[in-house]
Short mmCIF file of C-alpha atoms in Angstrom, two decimals:
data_model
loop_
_atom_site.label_atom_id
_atom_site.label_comp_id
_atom_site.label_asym_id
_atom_site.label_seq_id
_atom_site.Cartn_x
_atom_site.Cartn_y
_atom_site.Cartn_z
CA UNK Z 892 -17.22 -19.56 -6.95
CA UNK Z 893 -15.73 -16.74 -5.18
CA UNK Z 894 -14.58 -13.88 -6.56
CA UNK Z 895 -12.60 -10.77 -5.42
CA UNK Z 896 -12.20 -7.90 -7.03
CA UNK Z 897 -9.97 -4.43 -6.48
CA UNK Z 898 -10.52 -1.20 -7.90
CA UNK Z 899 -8.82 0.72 -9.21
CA UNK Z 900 -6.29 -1.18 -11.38
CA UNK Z 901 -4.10 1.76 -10.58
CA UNK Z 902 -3.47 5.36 -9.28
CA UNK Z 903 -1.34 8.08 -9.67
CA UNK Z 904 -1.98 10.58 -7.56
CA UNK Z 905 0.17 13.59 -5.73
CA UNK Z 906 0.82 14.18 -2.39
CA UNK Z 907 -1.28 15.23 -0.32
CA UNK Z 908 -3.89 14.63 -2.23
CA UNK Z 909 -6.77 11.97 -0.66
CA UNK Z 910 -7.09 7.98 -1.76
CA UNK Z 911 -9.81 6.04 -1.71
CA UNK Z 912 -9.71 2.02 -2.56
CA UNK Z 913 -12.34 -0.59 -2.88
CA UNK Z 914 -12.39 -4.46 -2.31
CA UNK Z 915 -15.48 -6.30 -2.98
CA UNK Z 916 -15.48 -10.23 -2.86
CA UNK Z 917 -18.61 -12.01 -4.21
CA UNK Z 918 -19.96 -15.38 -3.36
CA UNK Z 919 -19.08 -15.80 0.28
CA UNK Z 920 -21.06 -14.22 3.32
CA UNK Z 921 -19.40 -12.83 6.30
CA UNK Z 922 -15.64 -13.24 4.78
CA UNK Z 923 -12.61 -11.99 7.01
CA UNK Z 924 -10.90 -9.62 4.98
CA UNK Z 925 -7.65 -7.50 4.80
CA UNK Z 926 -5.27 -5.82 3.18
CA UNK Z 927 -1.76 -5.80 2.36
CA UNK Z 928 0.92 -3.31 1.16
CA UNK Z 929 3.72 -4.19 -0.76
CA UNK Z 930 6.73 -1.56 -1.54
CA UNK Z 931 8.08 -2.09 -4.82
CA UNK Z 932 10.29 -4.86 -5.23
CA UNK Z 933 9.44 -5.66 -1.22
CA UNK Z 934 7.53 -7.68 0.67
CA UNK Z 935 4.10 -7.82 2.06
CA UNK Z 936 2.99 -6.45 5.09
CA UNK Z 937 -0.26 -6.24 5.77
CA UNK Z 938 -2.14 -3.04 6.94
CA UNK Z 939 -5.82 -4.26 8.54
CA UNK Z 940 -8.44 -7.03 8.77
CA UNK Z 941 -12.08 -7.22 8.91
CA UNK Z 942 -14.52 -10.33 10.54
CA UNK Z 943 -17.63 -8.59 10.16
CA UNK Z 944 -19.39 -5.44 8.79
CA UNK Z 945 -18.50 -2.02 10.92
CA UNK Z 946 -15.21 -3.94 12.41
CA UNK Z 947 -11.70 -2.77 11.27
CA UNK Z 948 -8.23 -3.91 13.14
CA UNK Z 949 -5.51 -1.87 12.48
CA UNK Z 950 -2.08 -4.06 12.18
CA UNK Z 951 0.35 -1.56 11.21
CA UNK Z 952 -0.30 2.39 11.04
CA UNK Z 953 0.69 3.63 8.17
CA UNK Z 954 -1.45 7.12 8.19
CA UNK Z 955 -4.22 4.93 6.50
CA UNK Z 956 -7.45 3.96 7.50
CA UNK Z 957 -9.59 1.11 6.42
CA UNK Z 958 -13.29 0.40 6.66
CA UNK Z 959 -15.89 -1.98 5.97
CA UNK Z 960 -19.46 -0.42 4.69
CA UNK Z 961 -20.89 -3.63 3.71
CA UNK Z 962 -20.65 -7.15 4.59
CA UNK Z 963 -18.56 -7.59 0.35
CA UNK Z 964 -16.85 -4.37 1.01
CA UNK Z 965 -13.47 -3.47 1.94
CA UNK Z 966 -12.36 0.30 1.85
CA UNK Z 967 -8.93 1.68 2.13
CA UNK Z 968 -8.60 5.20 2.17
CA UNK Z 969 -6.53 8.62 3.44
CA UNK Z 970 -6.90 12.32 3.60
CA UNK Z 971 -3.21 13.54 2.78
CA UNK Z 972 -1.05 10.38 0.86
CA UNK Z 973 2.61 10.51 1.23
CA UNK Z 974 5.06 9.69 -1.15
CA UNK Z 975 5.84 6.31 1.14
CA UNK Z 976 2.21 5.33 0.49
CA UNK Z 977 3.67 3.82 -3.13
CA UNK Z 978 3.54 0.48 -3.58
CA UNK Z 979 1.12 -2.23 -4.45
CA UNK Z 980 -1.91 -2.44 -2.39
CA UNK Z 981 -3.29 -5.97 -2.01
CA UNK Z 982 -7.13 -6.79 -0.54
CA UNK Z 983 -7.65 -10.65 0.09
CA UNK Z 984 -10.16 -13.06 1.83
CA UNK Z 985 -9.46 -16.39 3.88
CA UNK Z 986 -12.48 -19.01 3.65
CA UNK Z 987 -10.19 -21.16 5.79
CA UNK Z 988 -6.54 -21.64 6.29
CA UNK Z 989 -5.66 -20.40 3.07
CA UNK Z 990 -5.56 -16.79 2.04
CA UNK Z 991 -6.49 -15.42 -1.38
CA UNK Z 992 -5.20 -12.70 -2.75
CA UNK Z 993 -7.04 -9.90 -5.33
CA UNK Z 994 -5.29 -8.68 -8.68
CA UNK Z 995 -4.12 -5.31 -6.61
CA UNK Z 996 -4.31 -1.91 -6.94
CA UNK Z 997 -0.56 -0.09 -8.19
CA UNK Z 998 -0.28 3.37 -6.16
CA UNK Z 999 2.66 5.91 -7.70
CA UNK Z 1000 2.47 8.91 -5.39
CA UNK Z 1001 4.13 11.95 -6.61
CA UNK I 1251 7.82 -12.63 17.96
CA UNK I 1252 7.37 -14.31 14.80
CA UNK I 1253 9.59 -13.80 12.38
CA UNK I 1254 10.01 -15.87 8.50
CA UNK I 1255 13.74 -15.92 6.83
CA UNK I 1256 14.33 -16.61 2.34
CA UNK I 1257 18.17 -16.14 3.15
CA UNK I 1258 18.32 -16.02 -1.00
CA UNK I 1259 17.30 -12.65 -2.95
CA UNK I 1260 18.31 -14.52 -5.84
CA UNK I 1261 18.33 -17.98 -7.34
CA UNK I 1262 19.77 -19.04 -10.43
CA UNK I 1263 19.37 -22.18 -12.29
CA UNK I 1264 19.05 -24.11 -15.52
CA UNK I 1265 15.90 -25.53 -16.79
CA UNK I 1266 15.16 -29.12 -16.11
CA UNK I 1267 17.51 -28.69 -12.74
CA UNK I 1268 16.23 -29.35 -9.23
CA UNK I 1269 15.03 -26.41 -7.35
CA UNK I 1270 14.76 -25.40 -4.03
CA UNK I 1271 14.21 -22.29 -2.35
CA UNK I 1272 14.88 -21.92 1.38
CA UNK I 1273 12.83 -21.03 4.32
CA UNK I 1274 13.04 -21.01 7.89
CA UNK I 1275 10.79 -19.40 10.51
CA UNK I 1276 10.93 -18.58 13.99
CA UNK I 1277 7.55 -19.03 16.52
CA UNK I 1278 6.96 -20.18 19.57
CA UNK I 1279 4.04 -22.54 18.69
CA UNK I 1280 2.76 -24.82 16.16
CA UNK I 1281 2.61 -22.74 12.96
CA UNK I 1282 0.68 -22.25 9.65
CA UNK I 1283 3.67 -22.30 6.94
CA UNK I 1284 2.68 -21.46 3.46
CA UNK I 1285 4.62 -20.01 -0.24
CA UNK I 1286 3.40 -17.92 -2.67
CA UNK I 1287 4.38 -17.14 -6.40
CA UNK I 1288 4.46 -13.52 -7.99
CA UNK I 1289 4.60 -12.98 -11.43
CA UNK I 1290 6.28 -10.07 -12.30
CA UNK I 1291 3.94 -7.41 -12.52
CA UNK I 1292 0.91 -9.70 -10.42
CA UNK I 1293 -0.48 -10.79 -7.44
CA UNK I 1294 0.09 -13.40 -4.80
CA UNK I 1295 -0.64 -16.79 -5.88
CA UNK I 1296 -1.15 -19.90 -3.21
CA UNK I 1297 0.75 -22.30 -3.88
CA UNK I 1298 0.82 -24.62 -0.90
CA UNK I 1299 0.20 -24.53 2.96
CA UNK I 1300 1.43 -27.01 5.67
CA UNK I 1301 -0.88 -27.35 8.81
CA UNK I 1302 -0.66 -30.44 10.39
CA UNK I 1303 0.31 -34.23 9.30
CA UNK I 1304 2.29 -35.33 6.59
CA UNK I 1305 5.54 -33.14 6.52
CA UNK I 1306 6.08 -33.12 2.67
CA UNK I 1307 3.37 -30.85 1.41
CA UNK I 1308 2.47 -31.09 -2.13
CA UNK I 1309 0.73 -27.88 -4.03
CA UNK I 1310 0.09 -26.32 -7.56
CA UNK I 1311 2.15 -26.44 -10.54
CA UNK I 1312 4.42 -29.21 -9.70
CA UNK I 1313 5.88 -27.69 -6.57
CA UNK I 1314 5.85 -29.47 -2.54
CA UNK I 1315 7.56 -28.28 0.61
CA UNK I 1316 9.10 -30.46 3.36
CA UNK I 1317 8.20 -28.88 6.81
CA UNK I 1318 10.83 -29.68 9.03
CA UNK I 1319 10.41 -28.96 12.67
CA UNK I 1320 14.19 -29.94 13.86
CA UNK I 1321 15.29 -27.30 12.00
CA UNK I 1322 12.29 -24.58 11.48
CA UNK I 1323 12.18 -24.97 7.90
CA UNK I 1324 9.94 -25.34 5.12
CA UNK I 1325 11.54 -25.44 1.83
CA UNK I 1326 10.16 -25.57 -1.57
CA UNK I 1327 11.14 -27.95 -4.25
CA UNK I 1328 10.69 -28.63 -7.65
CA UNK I 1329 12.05 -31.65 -10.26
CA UNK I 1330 12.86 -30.54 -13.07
CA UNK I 1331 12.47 -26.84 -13.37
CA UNK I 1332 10.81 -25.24 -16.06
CA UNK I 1333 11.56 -21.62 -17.34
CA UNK I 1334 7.96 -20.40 -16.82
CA UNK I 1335 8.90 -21.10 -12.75
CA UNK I 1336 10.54 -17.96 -13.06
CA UNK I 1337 8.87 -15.40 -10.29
CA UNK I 1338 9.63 -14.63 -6.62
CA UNK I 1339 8.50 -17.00 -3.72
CA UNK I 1340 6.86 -15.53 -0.86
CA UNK I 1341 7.22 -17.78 2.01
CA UNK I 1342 4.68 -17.24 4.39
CA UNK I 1343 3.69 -18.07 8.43
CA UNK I 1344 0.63 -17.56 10.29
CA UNK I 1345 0.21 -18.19 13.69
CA UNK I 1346 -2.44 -21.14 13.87
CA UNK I 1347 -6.11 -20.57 15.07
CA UNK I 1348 -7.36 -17.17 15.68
CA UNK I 1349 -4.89 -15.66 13.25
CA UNK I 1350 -6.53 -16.90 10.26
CA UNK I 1351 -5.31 -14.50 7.41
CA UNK I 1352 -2.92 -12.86 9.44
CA UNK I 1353 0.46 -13.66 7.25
CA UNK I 1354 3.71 -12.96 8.53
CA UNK I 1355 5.91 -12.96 5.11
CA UNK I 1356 9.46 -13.21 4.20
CA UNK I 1357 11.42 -10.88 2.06
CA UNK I 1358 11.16 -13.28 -1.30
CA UNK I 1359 13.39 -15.22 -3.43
CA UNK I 1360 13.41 -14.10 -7.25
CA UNK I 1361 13.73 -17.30 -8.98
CA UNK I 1362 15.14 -17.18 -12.33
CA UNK I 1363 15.41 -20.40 -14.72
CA UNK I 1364 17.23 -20.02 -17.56
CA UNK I 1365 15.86 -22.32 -20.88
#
Protein backbone atom coordinates (compact mmCIF):
# COMPACT_ATOMS: atom_id res chain seq x y z
CA UNK A 1 0.00 0.00 0.00
CA UNK A 2 0.89 3.49 -0.56
CA UNK A 3 1.88 5.71 1.80
CA UNK A 4 2.56 9.50 2.00
CA UNK A 5 4.11 11.16 4.43
CA UNK A 6 4.82 15.15 5.35
CA UNK A 7 7.31 16.52 7.51
CA UNK A 8 7.27 18.47 9.62
CA UNK A 9 4.00 18.06 11.59
CA UNK A 10 4.40 21.76 12.13
CA UNK A 11 6.43 25.07 12.07
CA UNK A 12 6.66 28.16 13.64
CA UNK A 13 8.92 30.18 12.26
CA UNK A 14 9.46 34.25 11.84
CA UNK A 15 9.56 36.22 9.01
CA UNK A 16 11.93 36.29 6.97
CA UNK A 17 13.35 33.54 8.08
CA UNK A 18 13.78 30.41 5.28
CA UNK A 19 11.28 27.11 5.08
CA UNK A 20 11.99 24.05 3.95
CA UNK A 21 9.17 21.07 3.60
CA UNK A 22 9.34 17.49 2.64
CA UNK A 23 6.81 15.01 0.97
CA UNK A 24 7.83 11.53 0.46
CA UNK A 25 5.20 8.89 -0.79
CA UNK A 26 6.24 5.20 -0.65
CA UNK A 27 5.03 2.31 -2.68
CA UNK A 28 4.30 3.85 -6.04
CA UNK A 29 6.99 4.70 -8.82
CA UNK A 30 6.86 7.74 -10.88
CA UNK A 31 3.72 9.36 -8.85
CA UNK A 32 2.44 12.94 -10.00
CA UNK A 33 2.66 14.96 -7.08
CA UNK A 34 1.67 18.44 -5.66
CA UNK A 35 0.94 20.57 -3.20
CA UNK A 36 -1.68 22.56 -1.74
CA UNK A 37 -2.06 25.57 0.62
CA UNK A 38 -4.82 26.12 2.70
CA UNK A 39 -5.33 29.58 4.78
CA UNK A 40 -6.87 28.97 7.96
CA UNK A 41 -10.38 28.36 7.97
CA UNK A 42 -10.07 28.65 3.81
CA UNK A 43 -9.91 26.69 1.09
CA UNK A 44 -7.38 24.86 -0.92
CA UNK A 45 -5.48 26.12 -3.57
CA UNK A 46 -2.90 24.40 -4.78
CA UNK A 47 0.70 25.78 -5.31
CA UNK A 48 2.69 23.12 -7.88
CA UNK A 49 2.79 19.62 -9.40
CA UNK A 50 5.36 17.19 -10.29
CA UNK A 51 5.17 14.06 -13.19
CA UNK A 52 8.61 13.11 -12.93
CA UNK A 53 11.96 13.65 -11.07
CA UNK A 54 13.71 17.29 -11.91
CA UNK A 55 10.07 18.61 -13.22
CA UNK A 56 8.20 21.29 -11.14
CA UNK A 57 4.97 23.39 -12.55
CA UNK A 58 4.28 26.31 -10.82
CA UNK A 59 0.27 26.92 -10.51
CA UNK A 60 0.09 29.86 -8.40
CA UNK A 61 3.22 32.07 -7.22
CA UNK A 62 3.16 32.57 -3.98
CA UNK A 63 7.08 33.59 -3.40
CA UNK A 64 7.57 29.72 -2.98
CA UNK A 65 9.36 27.32 -4.83
CA UNK A 66 8.97 23.62 -5.05
CA UNK A 67 11.24 20.83 -6.21
CA UNK A 68 11.54 17.29 -6.75
CA UNK A 69 15.14 15.62 -5.78
CA UNK A 70 13.99 12.17 -6.08
CA UNK A 71 11.50 10.23 -7.88
CA UNK A 72 9.42 9.81 -3.63
CA UNK A 73 10.36 13.34 -2.98
CA UNK A 74 8.52 16.46 -2.94
CA UNK A 75 10.22 19.71 -1.55
CA UNK A 76 8.63 22.97 -0.74
CA UNK A 77 10.75 25.59 0.31
CA UNK A 78 11.59 29.70 0.51
CA UNK A 79 14.35 32.03 1.36
CA UNK A 80 12.40 34.96 3.19
CA UNK A 81 8.57 33.54 4.50
CA UNK A 82 5.97 36.12 4.90
CA UNK A 83 3.48 36.31 7.36
CA UNK A 84 0.76 35.30 4.38
CA UNK A 85 2.75 32.08 4.00
CA UNK A 86 0.45 30.74 7.24
CA UNK A 87 -1.72 28.22 6.67
CA UNK A 88 -1.79 24.51 6.23
CA UNK A 89 0.42 23.12 3.65
CA UNK A 90 -0.91 19.95 2.00
CA UNK A 91 1.47 17.42 -0.35
CA UNK A 92 -0.71 14.67 -2.17
CA UNK A 93 -0.37 12.01 -4.98
CA UNK A 94 -3.01 10.89 -7.73
CA UNK A 95 -2.55 7.08 -8.86
CA UNK A 96 -5.56 7.82 -11.05
CA UNK A 97 -8.56 10.03 -10.95
CA UNK A 98 -8.56 10.33 -7.41
CA UNK A 99 -6.26 12.50 -5.37
CA UNK A 100 -4.84 11.66 -1.94
CA UNK A 101 -4.05 13.87 0.38
CA UNK A 102 -0.96 13.71 3.25
CA UNK A 103 -1.61 14.52 7.08
CA UNK A 104 -0.11 18.29 6.34
CA UNK A 105 2.30 20.37 7.61
CA UNK A 106 0.68 23.60 10.03
CA UNK A 107 2.90 26.84 9.19
CA UNK A 108 2.35 29.94 11.94
CA UNK A 109 4.63 32.66 10.60
CA UNK A 110 5.38 35.38 12.95
CA UNK B 1 -12.48 29.45 -16.50
CA UNK B 2 -13.46 26.93 -14.12
CA UNK B 3 -14.88 27.88 -11.27
CA UNK B 4 -16.80 25.40 -8.15
CA UNK B 5 -19.68 27.19 -5.88
CA UNK B 6 -20.83 25.55 -1.76
CA UNK B 7 -23.31 28.63 -1.63
CA UNK B 8 -23.57 27.38 2.32
CA UNK B 9 -20.67 28.36 4.93
CA UNK B 10 -22.83 26.73 7.29
CA UNK B 11 -25.24 23.87 7.69
CA UNK B 12 -27.19 23.01 10.56
CA UNK B 13 -29.11 19.97 11.31
CA UNK B 14 -30.35 17.34 13.72
CA UNK B 15 -29.04 13.90 13.89
CA UNK B 16 -30.86 11.21 12.06
CA UNK B 17 -32.13 14.18 9.48
CA UNK B 18 -31.42 14.11 5.76
CA UNK B 19 -28.47 15.99 4.62
CA UNK B 20 -27.40 17.64 1.75
CA UNK B 21 -24.82 20.00 0.97
CA UNK B 22 -24.86 21.96 -2.30
CA UNK B 23 -22.58 22.26 -5.19
CA UNK B 24 -22.52 23.64 -8.49
CA UNK B 25 -19.63 24.18 -10.91
CA UNK B 26 -18.99 26.03 -13.90
CA UNK B 27 -16.66 24.42 -17.05
CA UNK B 28 -16.83 24.30 -20.37
CA UNK B 29 -16.30 20.50 -20.79
CA UNK B 30 -17.02 17.26 -19.33
CA UNK B 31 -15.70 17.47 -15.75
CA UNK B 32 -14.12 15.42 -12.88
CA UNK B 33 -16.52 16.38 -9.78
CA UNK B 34 -15.41 15.12 -6.46
CA UNK B 35 -16.07 16.09 -2.20
CA UNK B 36 -13.90 15.89 0.45
CA UNK B 37 -14.31 15.77 4.36
CA UNK B 38 -12.04 17.74 6.92
CA UNK B 39 -11.97 17.02 10.33
CA UNK B 40 -11.30 19.78 12.31
CA UNK B 41 -7.80 20.02 12.83
CA UNK B 42 -6.98 17.23 9.61
CA UNK B 43 -6.52 16.61 6.24
CA UNK B 44 -8.55 16.11 3.12
CA UNK B 45 -10.34 12.95 3.00
CA UNK B 46 -11.90 11.41 -0.50
CA UNK B 47 -14.96 10.78 -0.20
CA UNK B 48 -16.40 10.26 -3.65
CA UNK B 49 -15.67 11.25 -7.37
CA UNK B 50 -18.09 11.29 -10.39
CA UNK B 51 -16.44 10.65 -13.88
CA UNK B 52 -18.59 9.23 -16.21
CA UNK B 53 -21.91 6.89 -16.10
CA UNK B 54 -24.26 6.48 -13.50
CA UNK B 55 -25.19 10.05 -12.17
CA UNK B 56 -25.79 9.09 -8.45
CA UNK B 57 -22.33 8.45 -7.13
CA UNK B 58 -22.03 6.49 -4.06
CA UNK B 59 -18.69 6.91 -1.69
CA UNK B 60 -17.37 6.34 1.95
CA UNK B 61 -19.14 6.56 5.11
CA UNK B 62 -22.63 6.43 3.96
CA UNK B 63 -22.52 9.48 1.75
CA UNK B 64 -23.47 9.64 -2.55
CA UNK B 65 -23.76 12.64 -4.83
CA UNK B 66 -26.20 13.09 -7.74
CA UNK B 67 -24.29 14.77 -10.69
CA UNK B 68 -26.64 16.69 -12.50
CA UNK B 69 -25.65 18.16 -15.78
CA UNK B 70 -29.03 20.34 -16.45
CA UNK B 71 -28.18 22.21 -13.73
CA UNK B 72 -24.17 21.95 -13.04
CA UNK B 73 -24.55 20.38 -9.81
CA UNK B 74 -23.29 17.73 -7.75
CA UNK B 75 -24.73 17.56 -4.38
CA UNK B 76 -23.97 15.41 -1.50
CA UNK B 77 -26.45 13.50 0.51
CA UNK B 78 -26.77 11.57 3.41
CA UNK B 79 -29.93 9.49 5.25
CA UNK B 80 -29.95 9.80 8.36
CA UNK B 81 -27.19 11.97 9.64
CA UNK B 82 -25.04 11.06 12.30
CA UNK B 83 -23.24 13.58 14.70
CA UNK B 84 -19.73 12.27 13.87
CA UNK B 85 -20.67 13.80 10.03
CA UNK B 86 -19.79 16.89 11.55
CA UNK B 87 -16.68 18.52 9.38
CA UNK B 88 -16.53 20.79 6.31
CA UNK B 89 -17.12 19.44 2.68
CA UNK B 90 -14.77 20.38 0.11
CA UNK B 91 -16.38 20.06 -3.16
CA UNK B 92 -14.01 19.61 -5.72
CA UNK B 93 -13.61 19.80 -9.94
CA UNK B 94 -10.90 18.81 -12.13
CA UNK B 95 -10.82 19.28 -15.58
CA UNK B 96 -10.84 15.63 -17.12
CA UNK B 97 -7.68 14.05 -18.78
CA UNK B 98 -4.44 15.77 -18.61
CA UNK B 99 -5.38 17.56 -15.42
CA UNK B 100 -5.16 14.63 -13.30
CA UNK B 101 -4.61 16.08 -9.69
CA UNK B 102 -5.17 19.43 -10.65
CA UNK B 103 -8.33 20.31 -8.18
CA UNK B 104 -10.19 23.33 -8.55
CA UNK B 105 -12.00 23.58 -4.92
CA UNK B 106 -14.85 25.38 -3.46
CA UNK B 107 -14.85 27.49 -0.40
CA UNK B 108 -16.46 24.54 2.01
CA UNK B 109 -19.53 23.91 3.87
CA UNK B 110 -19.00 23.38 7.79
CA UNK B 111 -21.48 20.81 8.54
CA UNK B 112 -22.63 20.64 11.98
CA UNK B 113 -25.12 17.80 13.34
CA UNK B 114 -26.37 18.25 16.46
CA UNK B 115 -27.09 14.66 18.64
Amino acid sequence: AQTIHQWPVAEIKAVGSPLSLGCTIKGKSSPNLYWYWQATGGTLQQLFYSITVGQVESVVQLNLSASRPKDDQFILSTEKLLLSHSGFYLCAWSPSTEVFFGKGTRLTVV
Amino acid sequence: AQSVDQPDAHVTLSEGASLELRCSYSYSAAPYLFWYVQYPGQSLQFLLKYITGDTVVKGTKGFEAEFRKSNSSFNLKKSPAHWSDSAKYFCALEGGPGNTGKLIFGLGTTLQVQP
